[in-house]
Tab-separated table of C-alpha atoms in Angstrom:
chain	number	residue	atom	x	y	z
A	1	MET	CA	1.290	0.035	-19.431
A	2	SER	CA	2.013	3.396	-17.965
A	3	GLU	CA	1.031	3.707	-14.353
A	4	VAL	CA	0.102	7.360	-14.567
A	5	LYS	CA	-2.559	6.983	-17.228
A	6	LYS	CA	-6.142	7.344	-16.083
A	7	PRO	CA	-8.075	4.135	-15.440
A	8	PRO	CA	-10.479	2.984	-18.145
A	9	ARG	CA	-14.035	4.263	-17.836
A	10	LEU	CA	-16.522	2.027	-16.071
A	11	HIS	CA	-19.005	0.232	-18.304
A	12	ARG	CA	-22.656	0.605	-17.461
A	13	GLN	CA	-24.671	-2.491	-16.761
A	14	GLY	CA	-27.595	-1.685	-14.497
A	15	LEU	CA	-26.309	-0.917	-11.018
A	16	LEU	CA	-23.389	-3.321	-11.176
A	17	PHE	CA	-20.053	-2.749	-12.766
A	18	SER	CA	-19.271	-5.053	-15.653
A	19	SER	CA	-15.811	-6.621	-15.747
A	20	ARG	CA	-13.811	-6.854	-18.927
A	21	LYS	CA	-12.213	-10.192	-19.647
A	22	ARG	CA	-8.573	-10.415	-18.670
A	23	LYS	CA	-5.932	-13.070	-18.799
A	24	ARG	CA	-5.771	-14.963	-15.554
A	25	SER	CA	-2.558	-15.797	-13.802
A	26	PRO	CA	-1.663	-19.493	-13.803
A	27	SER	CA	-1.813	-21.531	-10.626
A	28	PRO	CA	1.281	-23.767	-10.419
A	29	ALA	CA	1.642	-26.826	-8.276
A	30	LYS	CA	2.066	-26.489	-4.540
A	31	GLU	CA	5.568	-25.973	-3.197
A	32	PRO	CA	7.464	-26.615	0.033
A	33	THR	CA	7.197	-24.355	3.021
A	34	ILE	CA	8.980	-21.677	5.013
A	35	PRO	CA	9.616	-22.901	8.563
A	36	HIS	CA	8.221	-20.855	11.449
A	37	ASN	CA	9.968	-20.521	14.780
A	38	PRO	CA	7.517	-20.317	17.688
A	39	GLN	CA	7.948	-17.342	20.004
A	40	SER	CA	8.912	-17.537	23.625
A	41	PRO	CA	6.238	-15.878	25.785
A	42	GLU	CA	9.007	-14.187	27.824
A	43	LYS	CA	10.413	-12.254	24.860
A	44	LYS	CA	9.630	-8.551	24.635
A	45	ILE	CA	10.468	-8.549	20.911
A	46	ILE	CA	8.503	-10.850	18.622
A	47	LYS	CA	9.542	-11.975	15.169
A	48	THR	CA	6.626	-11.190	12.858
A	49	SER	CA	6.032	-12.237	9.243
A	50	ILE	CA	3.987	-9.905	7.027
A	51	LEU	CA	2.947	-10.675	3.450
A	52	ILE	CA	2.791	-7.492	1.338
A	53	LEU	CA	1.072	-7.234	-2.038
A	54	SER	CA	-0.541	-4.566	-4.211
A	55	ASP	CA	-2.165	-3.938	-7.584
A	56	THR	CA	-3.928	-7.254	-8.026
A	57	HIS	CA	-6.684	-5.544	-10.081
A	58	GLY	CA	-9.474	-8.036	-9.541
A	59	ASN	CA	-7.513	-11.267	-9.913
A	60	SER	CA	-8.716	-14.107	-7.728
A	61	ALA	CA	-5.376	-15.905	-7.243
A	62	LEU	CA	-1.727	-15.052	-6.705
A	63	PRO	CA	0.788	-15.845	-9.476
A	64	SER	CA	1.925	-18.907	-7.500
A	65	LEU	CA	0.377	-20.946	-4.734
A	66	LEU	CA	1.829	-20.139	-1.338
A	67	PRO	CA	3.662	-22.873	0.586
A	68	GLU	CA	1.174	-25.015	2.491
A	69	ASN	CA	2.715	-24.369	5.895
A	70	LEU	CA	3.770	-20.777	5.362
A	71	HIS	CA	3.268	-18.918	8.640
A	72	LEU	CA	2.018	-15.358	8.282
A	73	ASP	CA	1.105	-13.039	11.125
A	74	ALA	CA	-0.481	-10.407	8.860
A	75	VAL	CA	-1.213	-9.510	5.253
A	76	ILE	CA	-1.082	-5.984	3.818
A	77	HIS	CA	-2.710	-5.082	0.489
A	78	CYS	CA	-1.690	-1.631	-0.757
A	79	GLY	CA	-4.595	-0.973	-3.109
A	80	ASP	CA	-5.891	-1.249	-6.665
A	81	LEU	CA	-8.221	-4.040	-5.689
A	82	SER	CA	-10.054	-3.694	-9.001
A	83	GLN	CA	-9.616	-2.459	-12.548
A	84	SER	CA	-12.045	0.462	-12.296
A	85	GLY	CA	-14.150	-0.145	-9.196
A	86	GLU	CA	-16.140	-3.127	-10.474
A	87	ILE	CA	-18.092	-5.065	-7.870
A	88	GLU	CA	-17.127	-8.407	-9.440
A	89	ASP	CA	-13.447	-7.435	-9.213
A	90	TYR	CA	-13.839	-6.757	-5.503
A	91	LYS	CA	-15.409	-10.192	-5.037
A	92	ARG	CA	-12.435	-11.853	-6.744
A	93	THR	CA	-9.972	-9.859	-4.635
A	94	LEU	CA	-11.799	-10.913	-1.491
A	95	ASP	CA	-11.482	-14.529	-2.640
A	96	LEU	CA	-7.738	-14.003	-3.108
A	97	LEU	CA	-7.362	-12.570	0.390
A	98	LYS	CA	-9.543	-15.224	2.030
A	99	ALA	CA	-7.264	-17.922	0.603
A	100	ILE	CA	-4.159	-16.482	2.291
A	101	PRO	CA	-3.502	-18.133	5.673
A	102	ALA	CA	-3.223	-15.201	8.081
A	103	SER	CA	-5.245	-14.096	11.081
A	104	ILE	CA	-5.514	-10.475	9.919
A	105	LYS	CA	-5.527	-8.880	6.444
A	106	LEU	CA	-5.194	-5.097	6.252
A	107	VAL	CA	-6.399	-3.430	3.060
A	108	ILE	CA	-6.441	0.061	1.551
A	109	PRO	CA	-7.985	1.108	-1.794
A	110	GLY	CA	-6.072	2.635	-4.683
A	111	ASN	CA	-6.724	5.082	-7.496
A	112	HIS	CA	-8.488	2.419	-9.604
A	113	ASP	CA	-11.006	1.635	-6.855
A	114	LEU	CA	-13.434	4.388	-7.855
A	115	SER	CA	-16.518	3.054	-6.077
A	116	LEU	CA	-14.736	2.909	-2.679
A	117	ASP	CA	-13.911	6.624	-2.712
A	118	PRO	CA	-16.342	8.495	-0.398
A	119	ALA	CA	-16.280	11.329	-2.955
A	120	PHE	CA	-17.485	9.028	-5.747
A	121	PRO	CA	-21.221	9.754	-5.213
A	122	THR	CA	-20.590	13.507	-5.642
A	123	HIS	CA	-18.431	13.311	-8.754
A	124	SER	CA	-20.001	14.189	-12.072
A	125	SER	CA	-20.101	11.272	-14.484
A	126	PRO	CA	-21.496	10.800	-18.002
A	127	THR	CA	-21.917	7.095	-17.198
A	128	PHE	CA	-23.883	7.047	-13.937
A	129	SER	CA	-26.525	9.198	-12.348
A	130	ALA	CA	-26.031	10.578	-8.835
A	131	THR	CA	-28.379	7.938	-7.442
A	132	GLU	CA	-26.511	5.135	-9.207
A	133	ARG	CA	-23.157	6.415	-7.939
A	134	GLN	CA	-24.497	6.462	-4.393
A	135	ASP	CA	-25.839	2.922	-4.796
A	136	LEU	CA	-22.525	1.662	-6.180
A	137	TYR	CA	-20.573	3.236	-3.329
A	138	ALA	CA	-22.938	1.620	-0.824
A	139	GLN	CA	-22.581	-1.775	-2.540
A	140	ALA	CA	-18.800	-1.581	-2.525
A	141	LEU	CA	-18.579	-0.547	1.113
A	142	GLU	CA	-21.086	-3.197	2.162
A	143	LEU	CA	-19.066	-5.880	0.379
A	144	TRP	CA	-15.786	-4.946	2.080
A	145	THR	CA	-17.410	-4.729	5.521
A	146	SER	CA	-19.645	-7.787	5.107
A	147	PRO	CA	-19.834	-10.604	7.698
A	148	SER	CA	-17.841	-12.896	5.387
A	149	ALA	CA	-15.041	-10.308	5.103
A	150	LYS	CA	-15.009	-9.827	8.866
A	151	GLU	CA	-14.990	-13.583	9.423
A	152	ALA	CA	-11.888	-13.787	7.218
A	153	ARG	CA	-10.359	-10.949	9.279
A	154	ILE	CA	-10.204	-8.648	6.263
A	155	ILE	CA	-10.195	-5.016	7.370
A	156	LEU	CA	-10.660	-2.104	4.984
A	157	LEU	CA	-8.649	0.646	6.651
A	158	ASP	CA	-9.478	4.305	7.069
A	159	PRO	CA	-6.622	6.786	6.562
A	160	GLY	CA	-4.497	7.628	9.581
A	161	PHE	CA	-2.757	5.942	12.512
A	162	GLN	CA	-3.870	2.629	13.975
A	163	THR	CA	-2.423	-0.083	16.197
A	164	PHE	CA	-3.298	-3.757	15.907
A	165	THR	CA	-2.392	-6.493	18.368
A	166	LEU	CA	-1.553	-9.521	16.250
A	167	SER	CA	-2.269	-13.138	17.112
A	168	ASN	CA	1.420	-13.664	17.966
A	169	GLY	CA	1.120	-11.047	20.726
A	170	ALA	CA	2.962	-8.245	18.936
A	171	ASN	CA	1.735	-4.693	18.446
A	172	LEU	CA	1.768	-3.424	14.853
A	173	HIS	CA	1.742	0.382	14.581
A	174	ILE	CA	0.701	1.595	11.127
A	175	TYR	CA	-0.180	4.731	9.204
A	176	THR	CA	-2.308	4.357	6.069
A	177	THR	CA	-3.207	6.575	3.121
A	178	PRO	CA	-4.993	5.639	-0.125
A	179	TYR	CA	-4.371	9.078	-1.665
A	180	THR	CA	-2.204	9.685	-4.743
A	181	PRO	CA	-1.593	12.846	-6.773
A	182	PHE	CA	-3.386	12.674	-10.114
A	183	PRO	CA	-1.844	13.782	-13.414
A	184	PRO	CA	-3.007	17.173	-14.777
A	185	THR	CA	-4.835	15.488	-17.679
A	186	VAL	CA	-7.038	13.362	-15.407
A	187	SER	CA	-10.250	14.577	-13.774
A	188	THR	CA	-11.239	13.752	-10.207
A	189	SER	CA	-14.105	11.582	-11.479
A	190	GLU	CA	-11.618	9.263	-13.189
A	191	TRP	CA	-9.084	8.835	-10.380
A	192	ALA	CA	-10.099	7.619	-6.920
A	193	PHE	CA	-8.584	9.219	-3.825
A	194	GLY	CA	-6.793	11.789	-5.959
A	195	HIS	CA	-5.515	15.250	-5.161
A	196	PRO	CA	-3.380	17.852	-6.981
A	197	SER	CA	0.347	17.268	-6.481
A	198	SER	CA	0.685	20.795	-5.105
A	199	GLN	CA	-1.473	19.903	-2.078
A	200	ASP	CA	0.418	18.532	0.926
A	201	ILE	CA	-1.966	16.440	3.022
A	202	TYR	CA	0.754	14.896	5.227
A	203	ASN	CA	3.022	17.578	6.670
A	204	PRO	CA	1.954	20.293	9.133
A	205	PRO	CA	2.501	23.924	8.070
A	206	GLY	CA	6.172	24.820	8.239
A	207	SER	CA	7.444	21.249	7.944
A	208	GLY	CA	6.696	20.513	4.279
A	209	ILE	CA	8.253	21.549	0.981
A	210	TRP	CA	8.178	25.289	0.513
A	211	TYR	CA	6.113	25.294	-2.687
A	212	SER	CA	3.438	22.835	-1.506
A	213	THR	CA	0.159	24.044	-0.030
A	214	PRO	CA	-0.618	22.593	3.423
A	215	SER	CA	-3.945	20.772	2.993
A	216	GLY	CA	-3.930	18.098	5.681
A	217	THR	CA	-6.719	17.046	7.987
A	218	PRO	CA	-6.416	15.599	11.504
A	219	GLN	CA	-6.806	12.191	9.868
A	220	THR	CA	-3.991	12.571	7.304
A	221	LEU	CA	-1.433	14.768	9.071
A	222	ILE	CA	1.735	13.127	10.387
A	223	GLN	CA	2.843	15.102	13.422
A	224	ASP	CA	6.430	15.281	14.692
A	225	GLU	CA	5.665	13.189	17.761
A	226	LYS	CA	5.069	10.166	15.483
A	227	ARG	CA	8.762	10.063	14.541
A	228	GLY	CA	10.096	6.555	15.093
A	229	GLY	CA	6.673	5.304	16.195
A	230	VAL	CA	5.436	3.793	12.906
A	231	ASP	CA	6.283	0.178	12.115
A	232	VAL	CA	4.707	0.130	8.634
A	233	LEU	CA	3.537	3.104	6.603
A	234	ILE	CA	1.035	1.835	4.023
A	235	SER	CA	0.264	4.005	1.009
A	236	HIS	CA	-1.055	3.215	-2.431
A	237	GLY	CA	1.493	5.331	-4.263
A	238	PRO	CA	5.260	5.513	-3.759
A	239	PRO	CA	7.243	8.449	-2.447
A	240	ARG	CA	9.251	10.421	-4.977
A	241	TYR	CA	12.563	8.791	-5.982
A	242	ARG	CA	11.844	5.480	-4.234
A	243	LEU	CA	10.793	2.676	-6.606
A	244	ASP	CA	8.549	5.122	-8.487
A	245	ARG	CA	9.996	5.037	-12.006
A	246	THR	CA	7.609	4.190	-14.832
A	247	GLU	CA	8.465	2.174	-17.919
A	248	GLU	CA	9.140	5.522	-19.618
A	249	GLY	CA	11.744	6.347	-16.952
A	250	GLU	CA	9.731	9.069	-15.216
A	251	ASN	CA	9.713	9.438	-11.429
A	252	VAL	CA	6.047	9.880	-10.500
A	253	GLY	CA	6.072	9.389	-6.736
A	254	CYS	CA	4.695	11.949	-4.300
A	255	LYS	CA	7.205	14.485	-2.962
A	256	ASN	CA	5.005	15.310	-0.011
A	257	ILE	CA	4.800	11.755	1.301
A	258	TRP	CA	8.559	11.445	0.781
A	259	ARG	CA	8.961	14.470	3.054
A	260	ALA	CA	6.584	12.879	5.580
A	261	VAL	CA	8.562	9.613	5.496
A	262	ARG	CA	11.765	11.554	6.120
A	263	ARG	CA	10.118	13.183	9.114
A	264	CYS	CA	8.414	10.180	10.763
A	265	ARG	CA	10.976	7.526	9.736
A	266	PRO	CA	8.858	4.347	9.555
A	267	ARG	CA	10.648	1.020	9.657
A	268	VAL	CA	8.841	-0.187	6.515
A	269	HIS	CA	7.059	1.790	3.792
A	270	ALA	CA	4.818	-0.493	1.694
A	271	PHE	CA	3.115	0.652	-1.528
A	272	GLY	CA	2.414	-0.187	-5.184
A	273	HIS	CA	0.738	1.880	-7.953
A	274	VAL	CA	3.802	2.093	-10.219
A	275	HIS	CA	3.955	-1.401	-11.666
A	276	ALA	CA	7.407	-0.993	-13.218
A	277	GLY	CA	8.816	0.101	-9.854
A	278	TYR	CA	8.373	-3.325	-8.220
A	279	GLY	CA	11.272	-3.998	-5.876
A	280	ALA	CA	12.730	-3.201	-2.468
A	281	ASP	CA	15.342	-0.753	-1.132
A	282	VAL	CA	16.776	-0.108	2.292
A	283	VAL	CA	17.533	3.576	2.886
A	284	ARG	CA	19.791	4.597	5.749
A	285	ARG	CA	19.609	8.239	6.728
A	286	ARG	CA	22.065	10.689	8.223
A	287	GLU	CA	21.108	12.521	11.361
A	288	GLU	CA	19.826	15.986	10.589
A	289	GLY	CA	21.799	18.990	11.756
A	290	LYS	CA	20.407	21.941	13.639
A	291	GLU	CA	19.193	23.430	10.381
A	292	GLY	CA	16.707	20.556	9.965
A	293	LEU	CA	15.269	19.433	6.640
A	294	PRO	CA	15.912	21.507	3.481
A	295	ARG	CA	13.196	23.618	1.846
A	296	ASP	CA	12.981	21.132	-1.024
A	297	ASP	CA	13.615	17.394	-1.222
A	298	ASP	CA	16.141	15.978	-3.679
A	299	ILE	CA	16.961	12.350	-4.207
A	300	ASP	CA	20.138	12.337	-2.097
A	301	ASP	CA	19.160	14.804	0.622
A	302	GLY	CA	19.978	13.325	4.017
A	303	ILE	CA	20.651	9.818	2.674
A	304	GLU	CA	23.712	7.957	3.863
A	305	GLU	CA	23.181	4.731	1.917
A	306	VAL	CA	20.678	3.095	-0.437
A	307	LYS	CA	20.839	-0.676	-0.769
A	308	LYS	CA	18.780	-2.634	-3.278
A	309	VAL	CA	17.231	-5.718	-1.703
A	310	ASP	CA	16.282	-8.626	-3.934
A	311	GLY	CA	15.086	-10.771	-1.085
A	312	ARG	CA	15.364	-14.516	-1.033
A	313	MET	CA	13.088	-16.254	-3.512
A	314	VAL	CA	11.461	-18.973	-1.461
A	315	GLU	CA	9.913	-22.124	-2.847
A	316	GLY	CA	6.272	-21.331	-3.297
A	317	GLY	CA	6.640	-17.983	-5.011
A	318	VAL	CA	7.329	-15.345	-2.359
A	319	ARG	CA	10.303	-13.057	-1.821
A	320	LEU	CA	11.518	-13.104	1.762
A	321	ILE	CA	13.207	-10.097	3.374
A	322	GLU	CA	14.575	-10.308	6.880
A	323	ALA	CA	14.166	-6.772	8.195
A	324	LYS	CA	14.255	-7.682	11.852
A	325	GLY	CA	17.481	-5.753	12.367
A	326	ALA	CA	16.087	-2.485	11.011
A	327	ARG	CA	16.819	0.298	13.473
A	328	LYS	CA	13.877	2.398	14.595
A	329	GLY	CA	14.305	5.859	13.107
A	330	GLY	CA	17.611	4.972	11.449
A	331	GLU	CA	16.579	3.213	8.266
A	332	THR	CA	13.488	2.380	6.254
A	333	LEU	CA	12.749	-0.623	4.065
A	334	PHE	CA	10.791	0.558	1.003
A	335	VAL	CA	8.721	-2.169	-0.699
A	336	ASN	CA	6.907	-1.702	-4.010
A	337	ALA	CA	4.636	-4.749	-4.049
A	338	ALA	CA	2.766	-4.169	-7.343
A	339	LEU	CA	2.146	-7.687	-8.692
A	340	MET	CA	0.593	-6.680	-12.005
A	341	GLY	CA	2.771	-7.132	-15.066
A	342	ASP	CA	1.616	-7.211	-18.689
A	343	GLU	CA	-2.128	-7.701	-18.025
A	344	VAL	CA	-1.500	-10.605	-15.622
A	345	LEU	CA	-0.039	-10.953	-12.154
A	346	GLU	CA	3.604	-11.774	-12.810
A	347	ARG	CA	5.518	-10.799	-9.690
A	348	ALA	CA	5.923	-12.486	-6.334
A	349	PRO	CA	4.474	-10.984	-3.160
A	350	TRP	CA	6.948	-10.010	-0.456
A	351	VAL	CA	7.208	-11.563	2.986
A	352	VAL	CA	8.887	-9.141	5.375
A	353	GLU	CA	10.143	-10.488	8.665
A	354	ILE	CA	10.318	-7.730	11.247
A	355	GLU	CA	10.778	-7.670	15.012
A	356	LEU	CA	7.888	-5.959	16.823
A	357	GLU	CA	7.338	-5.108	20.462
A	358	ARG	CA	5.132	-7.400	22.490
A	359	ALA	CA	1.802	-5.857	23.434
A	360	LYS	CA	1.510	-4.934	27.087
A	361	ALA	CA	-0.685	-7.202	29.152
A	362	ASN	CA	-3.960	-5.651	30.309
């Protein structure tokens, strides 16, 4: 299906979303494991394993069972937790996340997760009254911040910069954004966390593309001092030209977040949204001259090399990428982790191994 089409309308059933029946992904037999090397407490750099997935759309299980002894330091879900914001879909996604063996699971919503958008209660809708929309938003938020979610270390992230100290002792510096530009034919009530493509919510005035309108807030803006300081940038949608091509061959990624990525140079950029764009690339950049970034961004501007990364398919149904040698500020690993295929989860989640700095002792 095309990733830029509007999500289906929600079906009314009291104050709960009804869930349409979908094919469920099979659950194969358990497989062998990926070995984990324990860290020396003296090391300042810590090898960290992060499972990245996106676009699970209310499925309760991954396409394949993970290896029994797979060691994960963190999980990142890049959004589209549901088909159209259904409460039952959220419950199944929480079950999926709870079953993954990791001490922290970081989650953002996507454009399908209508009832998690703070603007949802104010949107006009022929399906729900204002009171019902407010109730649904409250239900969704309560579910994702419930004691059982917290006990499973599932954290629904607000937009912006955050730092987490992982159980292995490493600091993980992230920036998160659930926002995606919506197509002209889609209304705001049918696309969660949407904004017109002409609005630049990431780059300060004077640093963005010349024809975009600066529209950032203190929460969404990526300032110049963040350059080289982001380990993983987590967005729902891809940047323009990077793993953003639909089945029809159209590049639908966001130019403004591509400009922001060029400016802040994260080590990893994780996203989903465009199902057909599933994959991974390493982009190595040239140093900018005195003239700085161009007024517009084209696919090859400032890029020294693009290398497609297939990863190593590990027994147990994950793709492993060793990104521990990625240079801060010099190259970025782009990962489109959309698992959804033709109505079922078909693709393997990614495990990215990255070297992070040890957190300073208090």
